[in-house]
C-alpha positions as protocol buffer text, in pm:
chain_id: "A"
residue {
  index: 1
  type: MET
  ca { x: 0 y: 0 z: 0 }
}
residue {
  index: 2
  type: ILE
  ca { x: 111 y: 357 z: -70 }
}
residue {
  index: 3
  type: LYS
  ca { x: 4 y: 646 z: 147 }
}
residue {
  index: 4
  type: ALA
  ca { x: 78 y: 1011 z: 71 }
}
residue {
  index: 5
  type: GLU
  ca { x: -11 y: 1273 z: 332 }
}
residue {
  index: 6
  type: SER
  ca { x: -5 y: 1648 z: 262 }
}
residue {
  index: 7
  type: VAL
  ca { x: 285 y: 1610 z: 18 }
}
residue {
  index: 8
  type: THR
  ca { x: 439 y: 1930 z: -116 }
}
residue {
  index: 9
  type: LYS
  ca { x: 736 y: 1973 z: -349 }
}
residue {
  index: 10
  type: THR
  ca { x: 895 y: 2312 z: -412 }
}
residue {
  index: 11
  type: TYR
  ca { x: 1186 y: 2425 z: -627 }
}
residue {
  index: 12
  type: GLY
  ca { x: 1293 y: 2763 z: -499 }
}
residue {
  index: 13
  type: ASN
  ca { x: 989 y: 2987 z: -530 }
}
residue {
  index: 14
  type: THR
  ca { x: 806 y: 2740 z: -755 }
}
residue {
  index: 15
  type: THR
  ca { x: 558 y: 2494 z: -605 }
}
residue {
  index: 16
  type: ALA
  ca { x: 530 y: 2188 z: -828 }
}
residue {
  index: 17
  type: VAL
  ca { x: 302 y: 1986 z: -599 }
}
residue {
  index: 18
  type: GLN
  ca { x: 95 y: 2123 z: -314 }
}
residue {
  index: 19
  type: THR
  ca { x: -56 y: 1936 z: -16 }
}
residue {
  index: 20
  type: VAL
  ca { x: -145 y: 1621 z: -209 }
}
residue {
  index: 21
  type: SER
  ca { x: -288 y: 1325 z: -16 }
}
residue {
  index: 22
  type: PHE
  ca { x: -406 y: 983 z: -136 }
}
residue {
  index: 23
  type: THR
  ca { x: -392 y: 611 z: -65 }
}
residue {
  index: 24
  type: LEU
  ca { x: -321 y: 337 z: -321 }
}
residue {
  index: 25
  type: LYS
  ca { x: -411 y: -25 z: -250 }
}
residue {
  index: 26
  type: PRO
  ca { x: -340 y: -354 z: -431 }
}
residue {
  index: 27
  type: ASP
  ca { x: -575 y: -501 z: -695 }
}
residue {
  index: 28
  type: GLU
  ca { x: -668 y: -155 z: -824 }
}
residue {
  index: 29
  type: ILE
  ca { x: -547 y: 20 z: -1139 }
}
residue {
  index: 30
  type: VAL
  ca { x: -539 y: 394 z: -1080 }
}
residue {
  index: 31
  type: GLY
  ca { x: -513 y: 639 z: -1369 }
}
residue {
  index: 32
  type: PHE
  ca { x: -330 y: 963 z: -1289 }
}
residue {
  index: 33
  type: VAL
  ca { x: -436 y: 1236 z: -1529 }
}
residue {
  index: 34
  type: GLY
  ca { x: -374 y: 1605 z: -1577 }
}
residue {
  index: 35
  type: PRO
  ca { x: -247 y: 1861 z: -1827 }
}
residue {
  index: 36
  type: ASN
  ca { x: 121 y: 1876 z: -1920 }
}
residue {
  index: 37
  type: GLY
  ca { x: 311 y: 2031 z: -1630 }
}
residue {
  index: 38
  type: ALA
  ca { x: 34 y: 1957 z: -1381 }
}
residue {
  index: 39
  type: GLY
  ca { x: 263 y: 1767 z: -1140 }
}
residue {
  index: 40
  type: LYS
  ca { x: 210 y: 1402 z: -1243 }
}
residue {
  index: 41
  type: SER
  ca { x: 575 y: 1318 z: -1304 }
}
residue {
  index: 42
  type: THR
  ca { x: 683 y: 1502 z: -988 }
}
residue {
  index: 43
  type: VAL
  ca { x: 447 y: 1291 z: -777 }
}
residue {
  index: 44
  type: LEU
  ca { x: 568 y: 969 z: -942 }
}
residue {
  index: 45
  type: LYS
  ca { x: 932 y: 1064 z: -884 }
}
residue {
  index: 46
  type: MET
  ca { x: 859 y: 1123 z: -516 }
}
residue {
  index: 47
  type: LEU
  ca { x: 679 y: 790 z: -485 }
}
residue {
  index: 48
  type: SER
  ca { x: 977 y: 614 z: -645 }
}
residue {
  index: 49
  type: THR
  ca { x: 1234 y: 800 z: -422 }
}
residue {
  index: 50
  type: LEU
  ca { x: 1404 y: 975 z: -716 }
}
residue {
  index: 51
  type: ILE
  ca { x: 1327 y: 1302 z: -540 }
}
residue {
  index: 52
  type: TYR
  ca { x: 1207 y: 1368 z: -187 }
}
residue {
  index: 53
  type: PRO
  ca { x: 907 y: 1572 z: -68 }
}
residue {
  index: 54
  type: THR
  ca { x: 976 y: 1919 z: 66 }
}
residue {
  index: 55
  type: ARG
  ca { x: 697 y: 1867 z: 318 }
}
residue {
  index: 56
  type: GLY
  ca { x: 458 y: 1586 z: 400 }
}
residue {
  index: 57
  type: THR
  ca { x: 517 y: 1211 z: 410 }
}
residue {
  index: 58
  type: ILE
  ca { x: 497 y: 916 z: 172 }
}
residue {
  index: 59
  type: THR
  ca { x: 507 y: 554 z: 287 }
}
residue {
  index: 60
  type: VAL
  ca { x: 522 y: 232 z: 85 }
}
residue {
  index: 61
  type: ASP
  ca { x: 416 y: -75 z: 282 }
}
residue {
  index: 62
  type: GLY
  ca { x: 467 y: 138 z: 593 }
}
residue {
  index: 63
  type: LEU
  ca { x: 822 y: 240 z: 494 }
}
residue {
  index: 64
  type: ASP
  ca { x: 899 y: 610 z: 468 }
}
residue {
  index: 65
  type: VAL
  ca { x: 1044 y: 698 z: 126 }
}
residue {
  index: 66
  type: VAL
  ca { x: 1307 y: 924 z: 283 }
}
residue {
  index: 67
  type: GLU
  ca { x: 1417 y: 716 z: 581 }
}
residue {
  index: 68
  type: HIS
  ca { x: 1394 y: 377 z: 404 }
}
residue {
  index: 69
  type: ALA
  ca { x: 1459 y: 470 z: 41 }
}
residue {
  index: 70
  type: LEU
  ca { x: 1654 y: 154 z: -51 }
}
residue {
  index: 71
  type: ALA
  ca { x: 1390 y: -80 z: 95 }
}
residue {
  index: 72
  type: VAL
  ca { x: 1119 y: 115 z: -90 }
}
residue {
  index: 73
  type: ARG
  ca { x: 1309 y: 87 z: -421 }
}
residue {
  index: 74
  type: ARG
  ca { x: 1318 y: -291 z: -387 }
}
residue {
  index: 75
  type: ARG
  ca { x: 937 y: -290 z: -378 }
}
residue {
  index: 76
  type: ILE
  ca { x: 886 y: -64 z: -679 }
}
residue {
  index: 77
  type: GLY
  ca { x: 893 y: -106 z: -1054 }
}
residue {
  index: 78
  type: TYR
  ca { x: 918 y: 238 z: -1211 }
}
residue {
  index: 79
  type: LEU
  ca { x: 890 y: 334 z: -1576 }
}
residue {
  index: 80
  type: SER
  ca { x: 975 y: 700 z: -1621 }
}
residue {
  index: 81
  type: GLY
  ca { x: 874 y: 917 z: -1912 }
}
residue {
  index: 82
  type: ASP
  ca { x: 1235 y: 908 z: -2032 }
}
residue {
  index: 83
  type: THR
  ca { x: 1352 y: 566 z: -1912 }
}
residue {
  index: 84
  type: PRO
  ca { x: 1728 y: 545 z: -1971 }
}
residue {
  index: 85
  type: LEU
  ca { x: 1824 y: 240 z: -2178 }
}
residue {
  index: 86
  type: TYR
  ca { x: 2176 y: 134 z: -2269 }
}
residue {
  index: 87
  type: GLN
  ca { x: 2138 y: 193 z: -2640 }
}
residue {
  index: 88
  type: GLY
  ca { x: 2442 y: -7 z: -2750 }
}
residue {
  index: 89
  type: MET
  ca { x: 2360 y: -322 z: -2553 }
}
residue {
  index: 90
  type: ARG
  ca { x: 2178 y: -619 z: -2697 }
}
residue {
  index: 91
  type: VAL
  ca { x: 1827 y: -644 z: -2552 }
}
residue {
  index: 92
  type: ASP
  ca { x: 1871 y: -986 z: -2390 }
}
residue {
  index: 93
  type: LYS
  ca { x: 2203 y: -886 z: -2229 }
}
residue {
  index: 94
  type: PHE
  ca { x: 2056 y: -557 z: -2111 }
}
residue {
  index: 95
  type: LEU
  ca { x: 1763 y: -729 z: -1939 }
}
residue {
  index: 96
  type: ARG
  ca { x: 1991 y: -980 z: -1769 }
}
residue {
  index: 97
  type: PHE
  ca { x: 2210 y: -692 z: -1653 }
}
residue {
  index: 98
  type: ILE
  ca { x: 1908 y: -514 z: -1502 }
}
residue {
  index: 99
  type: GLY
  ca { x: 1795 y: -839 z: -1338 }
}
residue {
  index: 100
  type: GLN
  ca { x: 2136 y: -888 z: -1181 }
}
residue {
  index: 101
  type: ALA
  ca { x: 2136 y: -526 z: -1064 }
}
residue {
  index: 102
  type: ARG
  ca { x: 1806 y: -607 z: -895 }
}
residue {
  index: 103
  type: GLY
  ca { x: 1974 y: -895 z: -712 }
}
residue {
  index: 104
  type: LEU
  ca { x: 1843 y: -1181 z: -927 }
}
residue {
  index: 105
  type: ARG
  ca { x: 2068 y: -1480 z: -984 }
}
residue {
  index: 106
  type: GLY
  ca { x: 2055 y: -1832 z: -1125 }
}
residue {
  index: 107
  type: GLU
  ca { x: 1715 y: -1995 z: -1172 }
}
residue {
  index: 108
  type: ARG
  ca { x: 1533 y: -1693 z: -1031 }
}
residue {
  index: 109
  type: LEU
  ca { x: 1692 y: -1468 z: -1292 }
}
residue {
  index: 110
  type: LYS
  ca { x: 1608 y: -1712 z: -1573 }
}
residue {
  index: 111
  type: LYS
  ca { x: 1248 y: -1742 z: -1458 }
}
residue {
  index: 112
  type: GLN
  ca { x: 1195 y: -1366 z: -1438 }
}
residue {
  index: 113
  type: PHE
  ca { x: 1381 y: -1308 z: -1765 }
}
residue {
  index: 114
  type: ASP
  ca { x: 1154 y: -1553 z: -1948 }
}
residue {
  index: 115
  type: TRP
  ca { x: 846 y: -1408 z: -1780 }
}
residue {
  index: 116
  type: VAL
  ca { x: 906 y: -1042 z: -1878 }
}
residue {
  index: 117
  type: ILE
  ca { x: 990 y: -1141 z: -2235 }
}
residue {
  index: 118
  type: ASP
  ca { x: 654 y: -1312 z: -2262 }
}
residue {
  index: 119
  type: VAL
  ca { x: 453 y: -1047 z: -2074 }
}
residue {
  index: 120
  type: CYS
  ca { x: 606 y: -754 z: -2263 }
}
residue {
  index: 121
  type: GLY
  ca { x: 610 y: -927 z: -2602 }
}
residue {
  index: 122
  type: ILE
  ca { x: 975 y: -853 z: -2685 }
}
residue {
  index: 123
  type: GLU
  ca { x: 1099 y: -1193 z: -2802 }
}
residue {
  index: 124
  type: ALA
  ca { x: 1131 y: -1064 z: -3161 }
}
residue {
  index: 125
  type: VAL
  ca { x: 1396 y: -805 z: -3063 }
}
residue {
  index: 126
  type: LEU
  ca { x: 1601 y: -997 z: -2805 }
}
residue {
  index: 127
  type: LEU
  ca { x: 1906 y: -1025 z: -3030 }
}
residue {
  index: 128
  type: LYS
  ca { x: 1891 y: -665 z: -3151 }
}
residue {
  index: 129
  type: ARG
  ca { x: 2070 y: -374 z: -2992 }
}
residue {
  index: 130
  type: VAL
  ca { x: 1838 y: -139 z: -2806 }
}
residue {
  index: 131
  type: ASN
  ca { x: 1907 y: 143 z: -3051 }
}
residue {
  index: 132
  type: GLN
  ca { x: 1794 y: -80 z: -3338 }
}
residue {
  index: 133
  type: CYS
  ca { x: 1445 y: -117 z: -3189 }
}
residue {
  index: 134
  type: SER
  ca { x: 1142 y: 97 z: -3268 }
}
residue {
  index: 135
  type: THR
  ca { x: 1009 y: 350 z: -3018 }
}
residue {
  index: 136
  type: GLY
  ca { x: 727 y: 113 z: -2922 }
}
residue {
  index: 137
  type: PHE
  ca { x: 966 y: -176 z: -2859 }
}
residue {
  index: 138
  type: ARG
  ca { x: 1201 y: 45 z: -2659 }
}
residue {
  index: 139
  type: GLN
  ca { x: 905 y: 138 z: -2441 }
}
residue {
  index: 140
  type: ARG
  ca { x: 828 y: -232 z: -2393 }
}
residue {
  index: 141
  type: ILE
  ca { x: 1192 y: -296 z: -2300 }
}
residue {
  index: 142
  type: GLY
  ca { x: 1166 y: -18 z: -2043 }
}
residue {
  index: 143
  type: LEU
  ca { x: 856 y: -181 z: -1903 }
}
residue {
  index: 144
  type: ALA
  ca { x: 1039 y: -514 z: -1884 }
}
residue {
  index: 145
  type: THR
  ca { x: 1311 y: -350 z: -1671 }
}
residue {
  index: 146
  type: ALA
  ca { x: 1043 y: -221 z: -1433 }
}
residue {
  index: 147
  type: LEU
  ca { x: 886 y: -566 z: -1402 }
}
residue {
  index: 148
  type: ILE
  ca { x: 1182 y: -803 z: -1398 }
}
residue {
  index: 149
  type: HIS
  ca { x: 1198 y: -828 z: -1018 }
}
residue {
  index: 150
  type: ASP
  ca { x: 817 y: -876 z: -998 }
}
residue {
  index: 151
  type: PRO
  ca { x: 757 y: -573 z: -774 }
}
residue {
  index: 152
  type: PRO
  ca { x: 442 y: -533 z: -562 }
}
residue {
  index: 153
  type: VAL
  ca { x: 420 y: -166 z: -668 }
}
residue {
  index: 154
  type: LEU
  ca { x: 414 y: -57 z: -1032 }
}
residue {
  index: 155
  type: LEU
  ca { x: 452 y: 313 z: -1118 }
}
residue {
  index: 156
  type: LEU
  ca { x: 426 y: 400 z: -1487 }
}
residue {
  index: 157
  type: ASP
  ca { x: 478 y: 748 z: -1631 }
}
residue {
  index: 158
  type: GLU
  ca { x: 316 y: 778 z: -1976 }
}
residue {
  index: 159
  type: PRO
  ca { x: 364 y: 403 z: -2040 }
}
residue {
  index: 160
  type: THR
  ca { x: 203 y: 395 z: -2387 }
}
residue {
  index: 161
  type: HIS
  ca { x: 422 y: 668 z: -2535 }
}
residue {
  index: 162
  type: GLY
  ca { x: 528 y: 551 z: -2881 }
}
residue {
  index: 163
  type: PHE
  ca { x: 271 y: 271 z: -2897 }
}
residue {
  index: 164
  type: ASP
  ca { x: 51 y: 225 z: -3202 }
}
residue {
  index: 165
  type: PRO
  ca { x: -321 y: 151 z: -3138 }
}
residue {
  index: 166
  type: LEU
  ca { x: -270 y: -227 z: -3139 }
}
residue {
  index: 167
  type: GLN
  ca { x: 23 y: -206 z: -2900 }
}
residue {
  index: 168
  type: ALA
  ca { x: -184 y: 15 z: -2670 }
}
residue {
  index: 169
  type: LEU
  ca { x: -462 y: -246 z: -2661 }
}
residue {
  index: 170
  type: ILE
  ca { x: -210 y: -520 z: -2583 }
}
residue {
  index: 171
  type: PHE
  ca { x: -65 y: -305 z: -2306 }
}
residue {
  index: 172
  type: ARG
  ca { x: -407 y: -255 z: -2149 }
}
residue {
  index: 173
  type: ASP
  ca { x: -467 y: -630 z: -2139 }
}
residue {
  index: 174
  type: MET
  ca { x: -123 y: -681 z: -1990 }
}
residue {
  index: 175
  type: LEU
  ca { x: -181 y: -423 z: -1717 }
}
residue {
  index: 176
  type: ARG
  ca { x: -506 y: -591 z: -1618 }
}
residue {
  index: 177
  type: SER
  ca { x: -329 y: -928 z: -1595 }
}
residue {
  index: 178
  type: LEU
  ca { x: -63 y: -777 z: -1368 }
}
residue {
  index: 179
  type: SER
  ca { x: -296 y: -592 z: -1131 }
}
residue {
  index: 180
  type: PRO
  ca { x: -393 y: -871 z: -883 }
}
residue {
  index: 181
  type: ASN
  ca { x: -203 y: -827 z: -554 }
}
residue {
  index: 182
  type: ARG
  ca { x: -18 y: -527 z: -699 }
}
residue {
  index: 183
  type: VAL
  ca { x: -45 y: -151 z: -651 }
}
residue {
  index: 184
  type: THR
  ca { x: -65 y: 0 z: -1001 }
}
residue {
  index: 185
  type: LEU
  ca { x: -51 y: 372 z: -1080 }
}
residue {
  index: 186
  type: PHE
  ca { x: -7 y: 503 z: -1433 }
}
residue {
  index: 187
  type: SER
  ca { x: 1 y: 861 z: -1552 }
}
residue {
  index: 188
  type: THR
  ca { x: -136 y: 974 z: -1885 }
}
residue {
  index: 189
  type: HIS
  ca { x: -290 y: 1271 z: -2061 }
}
residue {
  index: 190
  type: ILE
  ca { x: -493 y: 1035 z: -2282 }
}
residue {
  index: 191
  type: ILE
  ca { x: -827 y: 1018 z: -2107 }
}
residue {
  index: 192
  type: GLN
  ca { x: -945 y: 721 z: -2316 }
}
residue {
  index: 193
  type: GLU
  ca { x: -675 y: 506 z: -2156 }
}
residue {
  index: 194
  type: VAL
  ca { x: -810 y: 576 z: -1809 }
}
residue {
  index: 195
  type: ALA
  ca { x: -1163 y: 502 z: -1924 }
}
residue {
  index: 196
  type: ALA
  ca { x: -1045 y: 173 z: -2076 }
}
residue {
  index: 197
  type: ILE
  ca { x: -845 y: 30 z: -1784 }
}
residue {
  index: 198
  type: GLY
  ca { x: -862 y: 255 z: -1478 }
}
residue {
  index: 199
  type: ASP
  ca { x: -1065 y: 145 z: -1177 }
}
residue {
  index: 200
  type: ARG
  ca { x: -1010 y: 485 z: -1023 }
}
residue {
  index: 201
  type: VAL
  ca { x: -904 y: 829 z: -1142 }
}
residue {
  index: 202
  type: MET
  ca { x: -681 y: 1087 z: -975 }
}
residue {
  index: 203
  type: LEU
  ca { x: -690 y: 1428 z: -1144 }
}
residue {
  index: 204
  type: ILE
  ca { x: -418 y: 1684 z: -1080 }
}
residue {
  index: 205
  type: ASN
  ca { x: -382 y: 2040 z: -1206 }
}
residue {
  index: 206
  type: ASN
  ca { x: -136 y: 2312 z: -1106 }
}
residue {
  index: 207
  type: GLY
  ca { x: 11 y: 2076 z: -848 }
}
residue {
  index: 208
  type: ARG
  ca { x: -318 y: 2023 z: -664 }
}
residue {
  index: 209
  type: LEU
  ca { x: -523 y: 1704 z: -655 }
}
residue {
  index: 210
  type: LEU
  ca { x: -866 y: 1802 z: -784 }
}
residue {
  index: 211
  type: ALA
  ca { x: -1037 y: 1464 z: -769 }
}
residue {
  index: 212
  type: ASP
  ca { x: -978 y: 1108 z: -656 }
}
residue {
  index: 213
  type: ASP
  ca { x: -1269 y: 875 z: -723 }
}
residue {
  index: 214
  type: ARG
  ca { x: -1414 y: 607 z: -946 }
}
residue {
  index: 215
  type: PRO
  ca { x: -1560 y: 733 z: -1275 }
}
residue {
  index: 216
  type: GLU
  ca { x: -1912 y: 685 z: -1136 }
}
residue {
  index: 217
  type: GLY
  ca { x: -1830 y: 905 z: -837 }
}
residue {
  index: 218
  type: LEU
  ca { x: -1686 y: 1178 z: -1059 }
}
residue {
  index: 219
  type: ALA
  ca { x: -1995 y: 1162 z: -1277 }
}
residue {
  index: 220
  type: GLU
  ca { x: -2218 y: 1212 z: -974 }
}
residue {
  index: 221
  type: LYS
  ca { x: -2013 y: 1513 z: -858 }
}
residue {
  index: 222
  type: THR
  ca { x: -2014 y: 1685 z: -1197 }
}
residue {
  index: 223
  type: GLY
  ca { x: -2351 y: 1577 z: -1331 }
}
residue {
  index: 224
  type: LEU
  ca { x: -2187 y: 1435 z: -1644 }
}
residue {
  index: 225
  type: PRO
  ca { x: -2206 y: 1075 z: -1773 }
}
residue {
  index: 226
  type: ALA
  ca { x: -1942 y: 836 z: -1631 }
}
residue {
  index: 227
  type: ASP
  ca { x: -1834 y: 739 z: -1982 }
}
residue {
  index: 228
  type: ASN
  ca { x: -1754 y: 1103 z: -2062 }
}
residue {
  index: 229
  type: LEU
  ca { x: -1426 y: 1128 z: -1872 }
}
residue {
  index: 230
  type: GLU
  ca { x: -1298 y: 1393 z: -2112 }
}
residue {
  index: 231
  type: GLY
  ca { x: -1593 y: 1616 z: -2024 }
}
residue {
  index: 232
  type: ILE
  ca { x: -1550 y: 1547 z: -1652 }
}
residue {
  index: 233
  type: PHE
  ca { x: -1178 y: 1625 z: -1678 }
}
residue {
  index: 234
  type: ALA
  ca { x: -1240 y: 1954 z: -1861 }
}
residue {
  index: 235
  type: HIS
  ca { x: -1516 y: 2055 z: -1618 }
}
residue {
  index: 236
  type: LEU
  ca { x: -1301 y: 1999 z: -1309 }
}
residue {
  index: 237
  type: VAL
  ca { x: -995 y: 2171 z: -1456 }
}
residue {
  index: 238
  type: ARG
  ca { x: -1195 y: 2477 z: -1563 }
}
residue {
  index: 239
  type: GLN
  ca { x: -1368 y: 2486 z: -1225 }
}
residue {
  index: 240
  type: SER
  ca { x: -1035 y: 2479 z: -1040 }
}
residue {
  index: 241
  type: GLU
  ca { x: -882 y: 2749 z: -1258 }
}
residue {
  index: 242
  type: GLN
  ca { x: -1182 y: 2974 z: -1203 }
}
residue {
  index: 243
  type: THR
  ca { x: -1154 y: 2921 z: -828 }
}
residue {
  index: 244
  type: GLU
  ca { x: -781 y: 3000 z: -827 }
}
residue {
  index: 245
  type: ALA
  ca { x: -808 y: 3300 z: -1059 }
}
residue {
  index: 246
  type: PRO
  ca { x: -749 y: 3632 z: -876 }
}
residue {
  index: 247
  type: HIS
  ca { x: -1050 y: 3861 z: -840 }
}
residue {
  index: 248
  type: VAL
  ca { x: -1009 y: 4200 z: -1004 }
}
């Protein structure tokens, strides 16, 4: 389980995330949506211990991300929006290298290596160098690195970037198959993705969490149909911007 309480992140005079609180539990796929620059990536980086909150607390399975960063990292699979891949390495060697870096050895490494190849559908490019693979396959390779140690927490930042429509459908099926007993949070600005696979939606804008509910709950709050997440999203963002706008 992940718990964030009144989390704020500032850079000098700029506040990227402000007093954000939420709880993420296993067996639930949560879509994290918001405009570009809304704070999605900043929140994910704090959850994954890449950066630390300025104020507030985040715990993963009861472990504070600041005080127990290494233990938290062992529990997390993180796919960033710009996942670094060793471009000159062959895909199979790169994945084995990542598995070893995650502490996998022997039969355990072989089992997890075979599993992520199957789950991520990358068998066709195993003998290619990473820089010889298409954008979609490189994204799948990045996902394989996040999954190879079979983490109980999966944090994905724009995971379908570079996917064609068929690859996106395959990814959605894969994410559903991975969700049992796992905390899954994925960020996106493609509302249709959340509607297709998200059990719950968190909406952020200007660093503030505007909504955290199931689509049906958001529909009830806004008076819009639950299958019109784009309309709900636009309504809540406009409403928040009107509230925050200075009165003249």
